[in-house]
XYZ file of C-alpha atoms in Angstrom:
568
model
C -60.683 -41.703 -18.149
C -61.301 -38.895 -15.580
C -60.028 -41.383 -13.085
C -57.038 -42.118 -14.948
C -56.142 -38.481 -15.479
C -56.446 -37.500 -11.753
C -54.387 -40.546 -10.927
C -51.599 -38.882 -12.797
C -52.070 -35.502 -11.887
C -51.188 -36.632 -7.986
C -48.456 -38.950 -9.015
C -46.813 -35.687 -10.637
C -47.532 -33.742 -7.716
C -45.716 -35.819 -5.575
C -42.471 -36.481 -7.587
C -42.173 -32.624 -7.936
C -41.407 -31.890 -3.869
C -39.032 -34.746 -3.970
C -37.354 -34.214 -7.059
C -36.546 -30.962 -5.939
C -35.538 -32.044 -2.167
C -33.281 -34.013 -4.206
C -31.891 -30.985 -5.415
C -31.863 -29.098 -2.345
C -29.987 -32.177 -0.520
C -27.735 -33.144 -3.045
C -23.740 -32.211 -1.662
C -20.739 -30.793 -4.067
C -17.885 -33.188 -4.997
C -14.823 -32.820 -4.614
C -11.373 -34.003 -6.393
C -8.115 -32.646 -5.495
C -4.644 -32.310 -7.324
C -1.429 -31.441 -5.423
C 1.512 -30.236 -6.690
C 2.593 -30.719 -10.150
C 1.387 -34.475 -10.461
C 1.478 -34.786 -6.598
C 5.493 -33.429 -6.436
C 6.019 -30.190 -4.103
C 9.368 -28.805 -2.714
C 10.257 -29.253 1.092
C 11.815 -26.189 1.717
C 11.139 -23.301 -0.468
C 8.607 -22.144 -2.917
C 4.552 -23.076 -3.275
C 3.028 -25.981 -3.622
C 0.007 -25.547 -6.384
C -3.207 -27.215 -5.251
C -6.069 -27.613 -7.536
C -9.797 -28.258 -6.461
C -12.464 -28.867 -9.260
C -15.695 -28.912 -7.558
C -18.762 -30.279 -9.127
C -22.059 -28.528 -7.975
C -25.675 -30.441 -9.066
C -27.833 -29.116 -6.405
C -28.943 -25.797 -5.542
C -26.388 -22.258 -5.707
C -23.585 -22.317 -3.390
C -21.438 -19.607 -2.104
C -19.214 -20.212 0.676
C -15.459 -20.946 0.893
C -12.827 -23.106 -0.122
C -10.098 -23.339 2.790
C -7.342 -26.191 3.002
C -5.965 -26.149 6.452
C -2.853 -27.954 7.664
C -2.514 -30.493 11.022
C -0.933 -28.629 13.431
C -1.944 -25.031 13.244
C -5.166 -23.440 13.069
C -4.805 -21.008 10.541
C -5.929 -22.116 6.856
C -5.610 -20.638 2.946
C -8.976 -20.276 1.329
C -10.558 -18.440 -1.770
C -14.182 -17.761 -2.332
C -16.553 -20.186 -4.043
C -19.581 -19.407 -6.239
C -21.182 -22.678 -7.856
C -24.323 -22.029 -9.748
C -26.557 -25.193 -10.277
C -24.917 -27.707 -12.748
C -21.734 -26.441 -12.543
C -17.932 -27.427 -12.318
C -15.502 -25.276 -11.663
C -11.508 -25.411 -10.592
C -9.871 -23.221 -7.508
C -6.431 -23.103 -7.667
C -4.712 -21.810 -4.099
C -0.867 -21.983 -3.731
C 0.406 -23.195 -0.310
C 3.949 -22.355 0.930
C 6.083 -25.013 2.112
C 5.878 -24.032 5.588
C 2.527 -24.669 5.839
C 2.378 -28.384 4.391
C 2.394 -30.931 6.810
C 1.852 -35.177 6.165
C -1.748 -34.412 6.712
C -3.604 -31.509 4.628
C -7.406 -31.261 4.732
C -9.803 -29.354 2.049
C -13.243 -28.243 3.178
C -15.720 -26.565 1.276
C -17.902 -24.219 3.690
C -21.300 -22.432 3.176
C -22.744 -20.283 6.156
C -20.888 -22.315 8.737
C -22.205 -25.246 7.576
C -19.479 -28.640 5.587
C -20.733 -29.410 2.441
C -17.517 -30.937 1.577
C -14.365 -32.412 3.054
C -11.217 -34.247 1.890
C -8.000 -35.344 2.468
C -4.795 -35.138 0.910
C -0.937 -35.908 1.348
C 2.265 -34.115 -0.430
C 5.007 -35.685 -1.736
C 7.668 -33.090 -1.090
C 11.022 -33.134 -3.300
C 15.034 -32.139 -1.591
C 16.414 -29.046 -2.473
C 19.076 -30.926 -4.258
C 16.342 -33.284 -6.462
C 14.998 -32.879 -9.648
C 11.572 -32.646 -11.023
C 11.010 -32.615 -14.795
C 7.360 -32.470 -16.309
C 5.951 -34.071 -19.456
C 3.361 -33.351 -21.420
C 2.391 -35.384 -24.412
C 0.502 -38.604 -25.416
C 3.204 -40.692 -24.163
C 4.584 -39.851 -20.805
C 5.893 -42.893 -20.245
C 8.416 -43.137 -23.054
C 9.898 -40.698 -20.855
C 10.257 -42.741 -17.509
C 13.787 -43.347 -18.228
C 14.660 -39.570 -16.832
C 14.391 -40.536 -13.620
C 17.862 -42.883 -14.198
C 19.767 -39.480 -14.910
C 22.109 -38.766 -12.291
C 22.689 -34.914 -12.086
C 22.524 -34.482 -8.442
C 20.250 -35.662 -6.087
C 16.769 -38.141 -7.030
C 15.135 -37.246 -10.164
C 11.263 -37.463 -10.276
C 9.246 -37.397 -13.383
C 5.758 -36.185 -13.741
C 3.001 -36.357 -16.105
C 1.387 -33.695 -16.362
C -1.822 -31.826 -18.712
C -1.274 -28.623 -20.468
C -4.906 -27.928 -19.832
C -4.403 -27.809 -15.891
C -1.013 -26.543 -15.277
C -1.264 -23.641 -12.511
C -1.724 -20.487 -14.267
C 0.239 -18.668 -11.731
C 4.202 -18.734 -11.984
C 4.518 -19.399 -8.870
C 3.334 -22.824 -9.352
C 6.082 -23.750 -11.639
C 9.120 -22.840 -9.573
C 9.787 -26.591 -8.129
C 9.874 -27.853 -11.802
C 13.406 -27.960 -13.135
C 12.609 -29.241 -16.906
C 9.921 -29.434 -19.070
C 9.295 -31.930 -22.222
C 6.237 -31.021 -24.618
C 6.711 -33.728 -27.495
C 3.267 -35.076 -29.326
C 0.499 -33.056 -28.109
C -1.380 -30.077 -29.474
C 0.101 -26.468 -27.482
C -3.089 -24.987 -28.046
C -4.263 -26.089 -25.574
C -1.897 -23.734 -23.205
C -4.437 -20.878 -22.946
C -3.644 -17.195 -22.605
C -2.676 -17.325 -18.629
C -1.130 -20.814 -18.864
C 1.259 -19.564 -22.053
C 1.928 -16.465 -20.047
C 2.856 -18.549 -17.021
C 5.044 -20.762 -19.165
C 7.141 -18.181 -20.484
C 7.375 -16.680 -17.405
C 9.267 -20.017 -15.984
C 11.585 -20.430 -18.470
C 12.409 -16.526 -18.198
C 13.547 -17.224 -14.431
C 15.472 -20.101 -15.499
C 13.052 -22.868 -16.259
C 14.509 -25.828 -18.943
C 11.902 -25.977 -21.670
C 12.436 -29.001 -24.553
C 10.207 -29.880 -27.683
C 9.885 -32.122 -29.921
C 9.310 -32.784 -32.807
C 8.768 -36.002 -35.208
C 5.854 -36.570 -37.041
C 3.529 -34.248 -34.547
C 5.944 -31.003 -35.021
C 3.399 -28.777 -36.291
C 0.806 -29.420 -33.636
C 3.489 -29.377 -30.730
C 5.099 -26.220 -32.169
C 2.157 -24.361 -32.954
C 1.241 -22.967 -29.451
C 4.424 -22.243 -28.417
C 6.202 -20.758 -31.626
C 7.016 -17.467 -30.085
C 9.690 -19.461 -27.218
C 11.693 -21.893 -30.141
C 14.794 -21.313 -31.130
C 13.508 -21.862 -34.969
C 10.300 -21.566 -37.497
C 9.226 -25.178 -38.081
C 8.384 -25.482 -41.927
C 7.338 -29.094 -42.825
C 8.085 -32.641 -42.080
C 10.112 -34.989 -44.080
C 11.690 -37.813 -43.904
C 15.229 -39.096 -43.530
C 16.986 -42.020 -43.905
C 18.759 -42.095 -40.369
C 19.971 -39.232 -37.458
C 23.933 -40.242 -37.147
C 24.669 -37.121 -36.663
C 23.469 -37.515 -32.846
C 26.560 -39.862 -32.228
C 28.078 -36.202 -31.699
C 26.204 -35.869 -28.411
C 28.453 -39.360 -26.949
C 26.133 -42.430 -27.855
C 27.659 -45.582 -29.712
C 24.983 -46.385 -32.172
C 22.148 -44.836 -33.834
C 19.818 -47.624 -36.148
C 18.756 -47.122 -39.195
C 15.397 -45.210 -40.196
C 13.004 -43.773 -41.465
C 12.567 -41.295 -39.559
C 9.881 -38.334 -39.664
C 11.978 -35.087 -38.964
C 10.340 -31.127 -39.093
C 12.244 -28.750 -41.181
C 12.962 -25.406 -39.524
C 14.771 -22.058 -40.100
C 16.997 -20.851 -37.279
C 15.755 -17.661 -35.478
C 18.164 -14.911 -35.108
C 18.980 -15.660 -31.551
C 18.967 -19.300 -31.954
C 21.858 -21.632 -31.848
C 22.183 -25.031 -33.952
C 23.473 -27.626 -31.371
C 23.511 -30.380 -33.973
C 22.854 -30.224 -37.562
C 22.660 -33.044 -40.123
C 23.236 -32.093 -44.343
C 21.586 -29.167 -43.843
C 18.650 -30.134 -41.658
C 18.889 -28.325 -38.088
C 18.644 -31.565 -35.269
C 18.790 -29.485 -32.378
C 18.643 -26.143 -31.467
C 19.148 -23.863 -28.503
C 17.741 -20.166 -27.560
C 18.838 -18.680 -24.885
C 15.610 -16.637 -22.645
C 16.364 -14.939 -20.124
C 17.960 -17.149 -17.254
C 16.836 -20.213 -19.085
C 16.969 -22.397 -22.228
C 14.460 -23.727 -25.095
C 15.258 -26.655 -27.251
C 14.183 -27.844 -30.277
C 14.811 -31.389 -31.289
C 13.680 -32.161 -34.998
C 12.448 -35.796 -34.321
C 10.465 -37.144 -32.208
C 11.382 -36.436 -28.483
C 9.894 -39.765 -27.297
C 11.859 -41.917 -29.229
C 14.512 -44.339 -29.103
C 16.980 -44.022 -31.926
C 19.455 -45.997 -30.127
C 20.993 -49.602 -30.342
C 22.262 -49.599 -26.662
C 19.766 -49.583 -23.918
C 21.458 -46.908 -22.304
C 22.081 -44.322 -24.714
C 18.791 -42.679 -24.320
C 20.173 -41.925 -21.280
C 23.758 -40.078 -22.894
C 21.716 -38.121 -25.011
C 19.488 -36.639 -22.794
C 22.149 -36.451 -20.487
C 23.736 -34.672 -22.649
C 21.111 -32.085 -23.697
C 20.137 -31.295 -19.669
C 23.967 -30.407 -18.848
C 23.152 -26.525 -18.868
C 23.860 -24.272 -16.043
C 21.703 -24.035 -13.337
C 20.102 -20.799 -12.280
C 18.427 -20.714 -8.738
C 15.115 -18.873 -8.470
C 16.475 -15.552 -7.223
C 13.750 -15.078 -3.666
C 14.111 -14.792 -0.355
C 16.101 -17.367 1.350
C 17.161 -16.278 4.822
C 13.797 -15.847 7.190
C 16.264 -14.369 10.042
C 17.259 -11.165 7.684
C 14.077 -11.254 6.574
C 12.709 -11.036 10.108
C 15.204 -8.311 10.853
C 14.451 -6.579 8.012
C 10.850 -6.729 8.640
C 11.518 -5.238 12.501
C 13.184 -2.605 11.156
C 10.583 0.572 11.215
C 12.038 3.562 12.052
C 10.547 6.231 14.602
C 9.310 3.201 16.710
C 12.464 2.325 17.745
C 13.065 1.600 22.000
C 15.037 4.183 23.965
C 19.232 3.111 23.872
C 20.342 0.997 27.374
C 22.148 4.766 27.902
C 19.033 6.550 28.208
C 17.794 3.906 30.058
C 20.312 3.590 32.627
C 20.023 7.631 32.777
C 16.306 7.367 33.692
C 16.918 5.651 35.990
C 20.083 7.295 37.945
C 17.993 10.362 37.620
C 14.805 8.370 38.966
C 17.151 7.035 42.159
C 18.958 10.273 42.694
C 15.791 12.628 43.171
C 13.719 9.676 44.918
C 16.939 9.133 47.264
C 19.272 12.010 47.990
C 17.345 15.004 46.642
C 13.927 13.811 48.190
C 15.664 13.978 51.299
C 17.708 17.237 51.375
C 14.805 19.368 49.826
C 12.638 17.707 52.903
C 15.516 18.241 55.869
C 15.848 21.885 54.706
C 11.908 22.174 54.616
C 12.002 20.783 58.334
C 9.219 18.120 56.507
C 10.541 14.996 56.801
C 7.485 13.700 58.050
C 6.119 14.207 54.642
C 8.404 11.779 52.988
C 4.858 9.444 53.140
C 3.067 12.002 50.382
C 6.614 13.035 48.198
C 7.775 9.292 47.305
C 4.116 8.295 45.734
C 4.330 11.583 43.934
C 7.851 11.476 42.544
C 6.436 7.923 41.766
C 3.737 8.805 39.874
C 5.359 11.250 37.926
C 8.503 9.568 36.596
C 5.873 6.491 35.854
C 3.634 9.208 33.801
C 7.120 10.745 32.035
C 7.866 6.683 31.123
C 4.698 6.278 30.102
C 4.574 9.007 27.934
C 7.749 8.711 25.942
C 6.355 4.702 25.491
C 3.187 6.504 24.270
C 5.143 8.964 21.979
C 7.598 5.930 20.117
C 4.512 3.197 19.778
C 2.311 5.967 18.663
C -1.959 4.899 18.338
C -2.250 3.630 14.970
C -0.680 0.180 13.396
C 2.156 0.713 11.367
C 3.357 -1.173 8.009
C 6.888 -1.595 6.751
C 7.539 -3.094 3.471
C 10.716 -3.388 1.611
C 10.461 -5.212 -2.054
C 13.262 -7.113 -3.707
C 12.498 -7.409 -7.659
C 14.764 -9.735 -9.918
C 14.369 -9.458 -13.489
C 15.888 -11.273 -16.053
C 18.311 -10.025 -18.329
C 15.724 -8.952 -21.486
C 13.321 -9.733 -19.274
C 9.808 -8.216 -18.988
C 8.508 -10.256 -16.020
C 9.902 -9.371 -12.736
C 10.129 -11.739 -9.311
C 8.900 -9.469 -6.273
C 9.421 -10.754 -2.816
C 8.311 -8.593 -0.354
C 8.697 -8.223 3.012
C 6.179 -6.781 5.157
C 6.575 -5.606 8.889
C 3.110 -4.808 10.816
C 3.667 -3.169 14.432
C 1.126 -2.565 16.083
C 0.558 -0.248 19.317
C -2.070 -2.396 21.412
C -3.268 -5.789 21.457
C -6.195 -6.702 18.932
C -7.088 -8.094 15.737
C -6.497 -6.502 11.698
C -7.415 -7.519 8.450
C -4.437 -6.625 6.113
C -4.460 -6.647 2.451
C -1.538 -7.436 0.569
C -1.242 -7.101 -3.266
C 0.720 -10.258 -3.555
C -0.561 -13.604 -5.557
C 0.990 -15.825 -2.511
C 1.906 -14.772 1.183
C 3.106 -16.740 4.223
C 3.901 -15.461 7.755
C 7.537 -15.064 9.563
C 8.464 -14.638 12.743
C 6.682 -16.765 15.487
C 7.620 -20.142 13.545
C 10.943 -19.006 13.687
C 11.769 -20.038 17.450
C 9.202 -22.940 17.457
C 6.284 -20.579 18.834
C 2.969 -20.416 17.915
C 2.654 -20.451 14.095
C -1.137 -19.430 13.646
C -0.349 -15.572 14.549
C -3.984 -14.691 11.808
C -6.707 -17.051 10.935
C -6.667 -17.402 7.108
C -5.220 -15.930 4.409
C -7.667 -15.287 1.815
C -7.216 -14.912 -1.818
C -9.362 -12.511 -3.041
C -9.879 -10.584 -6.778
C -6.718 -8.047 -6.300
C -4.706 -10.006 -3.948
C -4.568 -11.766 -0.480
C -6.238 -10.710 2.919
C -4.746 -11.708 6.011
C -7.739 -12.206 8.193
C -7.774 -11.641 12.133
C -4.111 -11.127 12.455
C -3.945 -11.427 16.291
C -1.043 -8.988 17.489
C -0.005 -8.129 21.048
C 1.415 -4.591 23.044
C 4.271 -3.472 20.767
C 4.341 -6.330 18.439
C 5.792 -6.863 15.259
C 4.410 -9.893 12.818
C 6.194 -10.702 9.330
C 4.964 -11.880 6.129
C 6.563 -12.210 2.635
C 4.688 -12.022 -0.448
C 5.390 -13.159 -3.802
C 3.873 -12.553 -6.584
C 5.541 -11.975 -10.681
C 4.733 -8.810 -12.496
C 4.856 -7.601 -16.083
C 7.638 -4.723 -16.083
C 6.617 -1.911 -18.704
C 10.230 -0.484 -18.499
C 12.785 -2.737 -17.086
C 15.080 -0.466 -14.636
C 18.366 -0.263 -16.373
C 21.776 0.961 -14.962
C 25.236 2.459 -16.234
C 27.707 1.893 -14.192
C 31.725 2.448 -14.140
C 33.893 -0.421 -11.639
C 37.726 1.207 -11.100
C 39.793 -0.258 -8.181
C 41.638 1.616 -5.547
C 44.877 1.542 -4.319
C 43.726 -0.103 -1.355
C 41.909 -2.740 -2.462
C 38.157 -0.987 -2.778
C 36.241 -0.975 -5.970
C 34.598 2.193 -6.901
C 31.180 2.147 -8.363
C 29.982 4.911 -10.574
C 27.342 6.344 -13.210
C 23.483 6.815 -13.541
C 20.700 4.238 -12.841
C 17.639 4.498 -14.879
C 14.196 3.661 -13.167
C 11.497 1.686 -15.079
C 8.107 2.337 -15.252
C 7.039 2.046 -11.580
C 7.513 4.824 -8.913
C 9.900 3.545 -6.132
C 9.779 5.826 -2.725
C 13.095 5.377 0.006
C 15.161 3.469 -2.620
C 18.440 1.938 -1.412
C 21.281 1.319 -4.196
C 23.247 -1.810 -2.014
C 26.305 -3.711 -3.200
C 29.014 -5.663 -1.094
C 29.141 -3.951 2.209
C 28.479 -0.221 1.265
C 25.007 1.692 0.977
C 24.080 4.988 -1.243
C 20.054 6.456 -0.120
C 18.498 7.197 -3.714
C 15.448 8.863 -2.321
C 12.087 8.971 -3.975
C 12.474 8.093 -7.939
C 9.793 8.619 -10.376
C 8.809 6.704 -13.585
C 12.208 6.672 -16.096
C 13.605 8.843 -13.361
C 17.607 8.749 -12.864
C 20.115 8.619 -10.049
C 23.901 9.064 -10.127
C 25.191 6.182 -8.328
C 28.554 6.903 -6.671
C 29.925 4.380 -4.117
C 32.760 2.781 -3.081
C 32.918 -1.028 -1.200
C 35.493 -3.790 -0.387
C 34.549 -6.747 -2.345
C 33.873 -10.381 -0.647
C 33.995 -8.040 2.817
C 31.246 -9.764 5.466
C 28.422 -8.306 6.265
C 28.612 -6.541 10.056
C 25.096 -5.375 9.336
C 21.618 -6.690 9.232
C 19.755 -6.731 5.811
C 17.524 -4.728 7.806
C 20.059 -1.949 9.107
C 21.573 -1.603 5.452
C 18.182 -0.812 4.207
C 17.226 1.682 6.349
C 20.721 3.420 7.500
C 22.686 4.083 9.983
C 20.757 5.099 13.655
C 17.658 2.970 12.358
């Protein structure tokens, strides 16, 4: 027995060391998501990507990075995985940076643990991309036959897992919840959602026999109050929106009350089909029935309805378009401005008239022209010193930042767009870490003329915004970024203003503009060709606006001159 028990006792004793080698040894995994359901734009906006990470070994904190072929520099975000965990990193890439071959590497004092690789499927400025969420996607696959301008791609996506930053969104052009329980859209995701369809975003639900569910977590956007379902006999009153034939029912159909700012689109003895509301830039719809079905006799007019129901105007994500003006703008720092070519060529007539002429008349009246050898190093030496002093004097000893922010908000709105553009000068050559309070930043400038992309190292998100690590910046040097981020607007900025045309043509614009809640310092009122300085305006602060401009008149001036004024 005492043999028995000590034969145990050592077969324990060995399992324990290896059990927890196993532990020590055992990697992360990795799975990767990119896009919304692998779709990303090609030339503007961010490309969501979303890592889950699975942890069943020992702690790990390290970093997340996802670097692109081609450059050196990578996005990353810090990673803490306790023991038996899983957890999801979202990091939003600009379209700049993606490339046919994107890697994701999870780090750990220096050391892999993990590594992938990935591939984008990036979408034309003129294509389409509309989401669904629901229990049957693929009822929806037809929406990639409708024609409204370029390719149409449809995606399938999960409320659950949708990026809960707006930017995320800004590639999708329409999205279907039909069928599915909204709750699951959590406090961020909601936020994010309404957010999207503020800026423009095409948001349509459904209805049917799962209208409570669907309409539950997203009450506050619909056009209506859904009530109850009932049942009707058939839906002809959709032969209004162009289709031949609609069969007979049953059909399971939610009864709703219109809101005050909804519109009924099509309504059938009573019963509201279709509704509209209006937010913002962008629409909500409800449909009664259910979205993923087929009502229809022909084959094709699925197609007409829908076709129908998408034919809304189209509102482009108000950011920053043109990287030249934005590079301009960006350069544009006053005080640190170079001498004009007419103080330059004045320099230097003075420089050859005292070395020359004057050098030699001061030295033949002296009766020293033999010391011509010690007077042309010294009048050397000095105008070099007086050169570099003035240098000194306009590139100063300390780095210099110049931002200018653009913010678009809705009409209503209380979520505002900010692009920023952000100018870093810097007197010497070396390295800086700059933080930026932006939720998504790329770099300008150097890509611009086919240069050397990978000006910093990484660009790090972090808990109150993005570090741009080991910028690397020469003698004199200015390096761009734009960030992007959305923020909540406690009091929208609001404006009253007068327009009266002149006898020559000019329109006149006059009357008071009313600052929101933030503090803006510098501000600039522009509009067509003309400027007015506004100066330093405090929370619900005013202005009188008074300015006069030709309308449709071209632009002889940078973005970057018109901000900061004339002799900038």
């Amino acid at each position: 027995m005492r043999r028995t028990l000590w034969l145990v006792l050592t077969v324990i004793l060995l399992i324990l060391p290896t059990s927890a080698a196993l532990a020590q040894t055992t990697p992360p995994t990795m799975s990767v998501a990119v896009g919304l359901d692998g779709y990303c734009g090609d030339e503007e906006g961010w490309c969501p990507v979303y890592v889950v990470l699975s942890n069943e070994g020992s702690d790990v904190e390290g970093t997340l990075s996802i670097t692109s072929e081609g450059t050196d520099a990578t996005y990353s975000v810090p990673v803490v995985l306790p023991t038996h965990s899983r957890k999801g990193y979202y990091l939003y890439l600009p379209y700049s940076f993606l490339s046919s071959k994107m890697y994701v590497n999870l780090e750990s004092d220096g050391l892999l643990l993990a590594s992938t690789k990935f591939t984008v499927h990036t979408l034309a400025t003129e294509d389409r991309l509309y989401g669904i969420i629901g229990d049957r996607p693929s009822a929806f696959n037809f929406l990639s036959g409708i024609y409204l301008g370029g390719e149409t791609a449809v995606a399938n996506l999960d409320a659950a897992t949708l990026p809960p930053d707006p930017l995320g969104w800004e590639r999708l052009d329409l999205l279907v919840v039909n069928d599915t329980d909204t709750t699951r859209l959590d406090a961020e995701r909601l936020a994010a959602l309404t957010t999207w369809v503020e800026h423009g975003g095409h948001l349509v639900v459904g209805g049917g026999a799962g209208a409570i569910q669907t309409a539950v977590g997203v009450a506050d956007l619909l056009p209506v109050t859904v009530n109850g379902i009932r049942q009707v006999e058939n839906l002809s009153a959709l032969l209004l929106t162009g289709v031949s034939h609609v069969a007979v029912g049953p059909y399971p159909v939610a009864e709703s009350t219109l809101r005050e700012d909804g519109n009924v689109l099509i309504e059938q003895d009573g019963l509201i089909l279709i509704a509209r509301r209006a937010y913002g830039d962008g629409y909500v719809d409800f449909l009664a029935f259910d979205a993923a079905l087929n009502p229809f006799t022909a084959w094709d007019d699925t197609a007409t309805m829908w076709t129908w129901l998408l034919n809304v105007p189209d509102h482009d994500h108000i950011a920053l378009r043109n990287r030249y003006s934005a590079m301009e703008a960006a350069e544009a720092i006053p005080g640190i401005e170079p001498p004009s070519t007419l103080q330059i060529a004045l320099f230097t007539f003075i420089y050859i008239l005292i070395i020359g002429p004057v050098n030699y008349l001061v030295l033949r009246w002296r009766k020293r022209l033999e010391r011509a050898w010690l007077t042309i190093p010294a009048i050397i030496i000095a105008f070099t010193s007086c050169a570099y002093l003035v240098g000194f004097q306009i590139r100063g000893v300390r780095p210099v930042l110049n931002q200018m922010a653009a913010v678009y908000l809705p009409a209503g709105g209380r979520t505002g767009r900010v692009s920023a553009v952000m100018g870093i000068f810097s007197p010497r050559r070396t390295t800086y870490d700059v933080q930026v309070g932006s939720d998504g930043v790329y770099g300008l400038g150097r890509d611009l003329f086919g240069g050397d992309s990978a000006a910093f190292e990484t660009i790090a998100s972090v808990d109150d915004g993005i570090v741009i690590r080991r910028l690397r910046l020469n003698v004199s040097e200015v390096e761009a970024f734009v960030g992007e981020r959305y923020v909540e607007m406690e009091t929208p900025a609001t404006a009253n203003l007068t327009v009266t045309r002149g006898t020559t043509g000019t329109l006149s614009l006059t009357g008071v503009l009313h600052n929101g809640g933030r503090s803006l310092q510098d501000a600039v009122f522009l509009v067509g060709d003309a400027r007015q300085a506004l100066g330093d305006l405090e929370p619900d602060g005013e202005a009188a606006v008074r300015v006069s401009y030709t309308p449709f008149a071209a632009q002889a001036r940078s973005i970057g001159d018109r901000i900061m004024g004339p002799g900038s």
